mmCIF file of C-alpha atoms in Angstrom:
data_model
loop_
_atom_site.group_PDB
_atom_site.id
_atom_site.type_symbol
_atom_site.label_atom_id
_atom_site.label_comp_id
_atom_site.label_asym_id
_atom_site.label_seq_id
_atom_site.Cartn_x
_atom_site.Cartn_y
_atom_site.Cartn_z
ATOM 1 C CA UNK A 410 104.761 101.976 118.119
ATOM 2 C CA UNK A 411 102.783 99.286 120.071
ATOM 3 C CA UNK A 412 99.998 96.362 118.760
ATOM 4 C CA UNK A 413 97.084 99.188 119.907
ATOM 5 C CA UNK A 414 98.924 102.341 118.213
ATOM 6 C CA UNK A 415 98.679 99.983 114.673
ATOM 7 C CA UNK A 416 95.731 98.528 115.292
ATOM 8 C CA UNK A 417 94.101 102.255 115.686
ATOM 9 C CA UNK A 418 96.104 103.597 112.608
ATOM 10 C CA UNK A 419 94.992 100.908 110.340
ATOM 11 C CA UNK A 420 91.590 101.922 111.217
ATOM 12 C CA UNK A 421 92.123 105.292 110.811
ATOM 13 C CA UNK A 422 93.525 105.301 107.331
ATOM 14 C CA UNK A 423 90.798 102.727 106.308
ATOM 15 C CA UNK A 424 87.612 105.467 106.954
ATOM 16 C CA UNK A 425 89.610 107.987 105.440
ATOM 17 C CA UNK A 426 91.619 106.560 102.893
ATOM 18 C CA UNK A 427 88.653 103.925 101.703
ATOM 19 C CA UNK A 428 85.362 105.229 103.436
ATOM 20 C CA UNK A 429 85.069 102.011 105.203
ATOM 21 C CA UNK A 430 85.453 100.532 108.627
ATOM 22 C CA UNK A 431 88.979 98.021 108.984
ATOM 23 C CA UNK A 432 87.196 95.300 111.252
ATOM 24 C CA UNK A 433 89.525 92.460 111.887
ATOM 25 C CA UNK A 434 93.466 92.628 113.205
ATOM 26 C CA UNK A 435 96.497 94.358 112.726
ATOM 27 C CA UNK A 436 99.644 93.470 113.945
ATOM 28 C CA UNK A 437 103.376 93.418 113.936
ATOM 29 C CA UNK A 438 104.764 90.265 113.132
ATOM 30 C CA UNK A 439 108.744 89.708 113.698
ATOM 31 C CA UNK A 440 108.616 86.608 111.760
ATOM 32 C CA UNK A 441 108.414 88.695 108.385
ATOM 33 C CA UNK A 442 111.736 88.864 106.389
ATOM 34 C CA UNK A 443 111.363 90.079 102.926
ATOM 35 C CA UNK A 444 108.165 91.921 102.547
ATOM 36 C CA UNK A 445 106.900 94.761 104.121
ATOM 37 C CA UNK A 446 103.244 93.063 105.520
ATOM 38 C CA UNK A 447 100.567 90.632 104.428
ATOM 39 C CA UNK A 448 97.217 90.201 104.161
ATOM 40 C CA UNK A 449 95.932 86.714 105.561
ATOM 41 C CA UNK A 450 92.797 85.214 103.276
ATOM 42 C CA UNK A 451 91.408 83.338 106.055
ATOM 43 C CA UNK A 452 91.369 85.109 109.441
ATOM 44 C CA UNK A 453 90.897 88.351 107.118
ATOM 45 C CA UNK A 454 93.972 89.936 109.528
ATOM 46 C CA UNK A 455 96.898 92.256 108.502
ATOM 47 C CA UNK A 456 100.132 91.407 109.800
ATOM 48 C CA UNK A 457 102.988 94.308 109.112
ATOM 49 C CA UNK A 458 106.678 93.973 109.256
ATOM 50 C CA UNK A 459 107.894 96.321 112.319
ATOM 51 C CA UNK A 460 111.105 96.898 110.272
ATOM 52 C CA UNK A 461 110.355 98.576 107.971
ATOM 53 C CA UNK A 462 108.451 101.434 110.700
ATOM 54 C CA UNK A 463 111.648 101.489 112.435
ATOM 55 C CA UNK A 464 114.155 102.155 109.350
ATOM 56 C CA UNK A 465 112.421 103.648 106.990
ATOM 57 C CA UNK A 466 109.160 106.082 109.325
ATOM 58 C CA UNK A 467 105.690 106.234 109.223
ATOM 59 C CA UNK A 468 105.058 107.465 105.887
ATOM 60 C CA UNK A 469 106.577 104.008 104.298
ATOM 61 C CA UNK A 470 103.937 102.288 107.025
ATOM 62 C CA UNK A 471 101.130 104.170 105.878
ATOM 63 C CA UNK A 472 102.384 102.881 102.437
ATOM 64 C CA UNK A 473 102.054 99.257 103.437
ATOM 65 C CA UNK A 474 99.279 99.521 105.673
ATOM 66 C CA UNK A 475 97.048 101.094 102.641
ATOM 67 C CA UNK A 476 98.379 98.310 100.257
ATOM 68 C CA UNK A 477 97.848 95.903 102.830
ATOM 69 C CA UNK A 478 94.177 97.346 103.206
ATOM 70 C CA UNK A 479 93.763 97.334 99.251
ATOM 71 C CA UNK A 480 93.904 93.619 99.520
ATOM 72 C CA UNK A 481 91.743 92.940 102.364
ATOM 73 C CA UNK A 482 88.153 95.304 101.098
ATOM 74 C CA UNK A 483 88.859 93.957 97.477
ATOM 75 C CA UNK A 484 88.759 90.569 98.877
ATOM 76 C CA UNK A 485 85.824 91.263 100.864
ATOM 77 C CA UNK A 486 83.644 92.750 98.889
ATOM 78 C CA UNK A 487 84.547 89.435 95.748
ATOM 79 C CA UNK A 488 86.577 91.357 93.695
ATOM 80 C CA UNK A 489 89.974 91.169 92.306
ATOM 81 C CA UNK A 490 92.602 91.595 95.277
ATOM 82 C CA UNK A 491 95.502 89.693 93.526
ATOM 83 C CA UNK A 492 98.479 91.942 92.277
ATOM 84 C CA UNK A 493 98.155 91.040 88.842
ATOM 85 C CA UNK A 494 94.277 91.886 89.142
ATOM 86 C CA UNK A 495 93.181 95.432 87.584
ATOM 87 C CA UNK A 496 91.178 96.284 89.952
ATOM 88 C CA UNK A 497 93.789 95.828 92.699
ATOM 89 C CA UNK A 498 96.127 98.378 90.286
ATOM 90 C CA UNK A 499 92.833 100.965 89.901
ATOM 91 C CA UNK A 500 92.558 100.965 93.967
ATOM 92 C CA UNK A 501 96.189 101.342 94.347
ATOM 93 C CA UNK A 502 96.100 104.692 92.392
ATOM 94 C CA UNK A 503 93.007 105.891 93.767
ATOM 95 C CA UNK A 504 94.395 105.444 97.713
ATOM 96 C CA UNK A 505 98.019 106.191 96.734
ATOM 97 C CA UNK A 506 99.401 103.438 97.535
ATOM 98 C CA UNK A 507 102.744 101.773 96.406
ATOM 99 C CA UNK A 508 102.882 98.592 94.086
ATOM 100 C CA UNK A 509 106.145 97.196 96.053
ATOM 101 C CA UNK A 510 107.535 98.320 99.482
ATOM 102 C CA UNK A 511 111.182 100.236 99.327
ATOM 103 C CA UNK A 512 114.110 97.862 100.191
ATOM 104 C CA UNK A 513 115.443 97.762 103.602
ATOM 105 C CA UNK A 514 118.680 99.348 103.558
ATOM 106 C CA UNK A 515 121.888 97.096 103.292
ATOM 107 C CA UNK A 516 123.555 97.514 106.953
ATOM 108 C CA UNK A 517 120.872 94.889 108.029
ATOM 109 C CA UNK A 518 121.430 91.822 105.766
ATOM 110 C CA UNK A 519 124.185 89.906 105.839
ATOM 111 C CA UNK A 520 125.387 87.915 102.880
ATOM 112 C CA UNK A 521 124.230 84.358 102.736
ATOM 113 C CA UNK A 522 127.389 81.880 101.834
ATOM 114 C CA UNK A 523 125.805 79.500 99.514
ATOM 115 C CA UNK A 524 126.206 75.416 99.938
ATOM 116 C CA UNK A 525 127.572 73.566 96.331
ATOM 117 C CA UNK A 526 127.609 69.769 96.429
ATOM 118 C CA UNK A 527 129.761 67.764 94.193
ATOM 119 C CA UNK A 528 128.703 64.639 93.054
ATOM 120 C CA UNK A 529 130.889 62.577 90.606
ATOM 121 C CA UNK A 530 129.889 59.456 88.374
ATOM 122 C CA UNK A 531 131.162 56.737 89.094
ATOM 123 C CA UNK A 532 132.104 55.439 85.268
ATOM 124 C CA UNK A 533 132.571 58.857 83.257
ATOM 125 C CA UNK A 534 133.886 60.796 85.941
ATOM 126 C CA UNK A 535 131.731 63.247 85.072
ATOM 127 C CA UNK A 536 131.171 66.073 87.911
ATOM 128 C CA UNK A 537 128.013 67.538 88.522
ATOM 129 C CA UNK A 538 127.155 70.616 90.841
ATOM 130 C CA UNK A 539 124.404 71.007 93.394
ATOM 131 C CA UNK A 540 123.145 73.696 95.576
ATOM 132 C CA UNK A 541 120.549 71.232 97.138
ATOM 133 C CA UNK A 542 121.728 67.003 97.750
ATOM 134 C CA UNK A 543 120.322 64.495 95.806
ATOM 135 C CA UNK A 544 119.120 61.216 96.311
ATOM 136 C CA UNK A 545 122.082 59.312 94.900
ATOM 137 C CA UNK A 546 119.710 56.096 94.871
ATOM 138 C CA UNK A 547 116.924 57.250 92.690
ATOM 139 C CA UNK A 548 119.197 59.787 90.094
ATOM 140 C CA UNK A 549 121.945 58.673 87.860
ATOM 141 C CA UNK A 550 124.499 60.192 85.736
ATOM 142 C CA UNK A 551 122.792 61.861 82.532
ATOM 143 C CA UNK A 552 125.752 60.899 80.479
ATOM 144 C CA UNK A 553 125.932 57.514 80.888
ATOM 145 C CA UNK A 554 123.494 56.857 83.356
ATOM 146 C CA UNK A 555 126.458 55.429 85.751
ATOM 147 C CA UNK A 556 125.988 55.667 89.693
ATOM 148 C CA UNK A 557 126.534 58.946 91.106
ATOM 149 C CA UNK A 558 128.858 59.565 94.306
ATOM 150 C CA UNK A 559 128.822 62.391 96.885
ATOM 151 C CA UNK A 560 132.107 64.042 96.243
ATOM 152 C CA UNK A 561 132.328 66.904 98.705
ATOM 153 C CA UNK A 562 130.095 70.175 100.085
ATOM 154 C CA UNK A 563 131.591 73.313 99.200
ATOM 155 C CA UNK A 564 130.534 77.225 100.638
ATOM 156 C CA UNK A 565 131.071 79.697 98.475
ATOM 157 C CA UNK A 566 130.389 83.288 99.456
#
């Protein structure tokens, strides 16, 4: 599916899913990771997540493309178009559209090894653990508020 093929199916399901004309534009963005598509406040625009068309069809697009469009005529016409909103919820079951996009299956992700920094104190020994570094000059050791040193980075998977 190509930029015009979206752009003319957004449209589409907006007349007939919401009675109303989809006037701004939708695209595929590759930049989206963990969500199926957004709906940009300013430029009033619909980005979608090409993914999740290509692993998981057309009716999980439609899906996103009517939550997607949930968002955008609430927020035109000054109502609630915030997920926690109840309005938002009402319009959700009235289009039938989901809450949360499914979850792209496994085969694409890979597991992320995660970073652990050891810093020890330089008086009471004491070690702590850190998945992001500190600033060594501005913290101290909560025990006995002692300098702390880097120790070593660790990656544990």
């Amino acid at each position: 599916m190509e930029q015009k093929q979206l752009q003319q199916l957004v449209e589409q399901i907006s007349l007939q899913s919401f009675g109303k004309k989809f006037q701004h534009k939708a695209s595929f963005n590759p930049r989206l990771r963990t969500t199926g598509g957004r709906y940009l406040l300013k430029s009033h625009n619909i980005e979608i997540n090409k993914k999740y068309y290509e692993q998981l069809g057309e009716k999980e697009l439609i899906g996103i493309i009517k939550h997607e469009l949930c968002h955008y005529h609430l927020h035109l016409e000054g109502r609630g178009y915030q997920h926690r909103d109840s309005e938002f919820r009402e319009l959700l079951k009235e289009v039938d559209a989901p809450r949360f996009c499914q979850v792209l299956p496994q085969a694409d992700r890979k597991p992320r090894s995660q970073r652990v920094i050891e810093y020890t104190c330089q008086s009471c020994r004491q070690v702590y653990r850190r998945r992001r570094k500190v600033d060594t000059s501005r913290y101290v050791c909560g025990k006995c508020r002692g300098k702390l040193l880097f120790k070593r980075e660790l990656t544990v998977n």
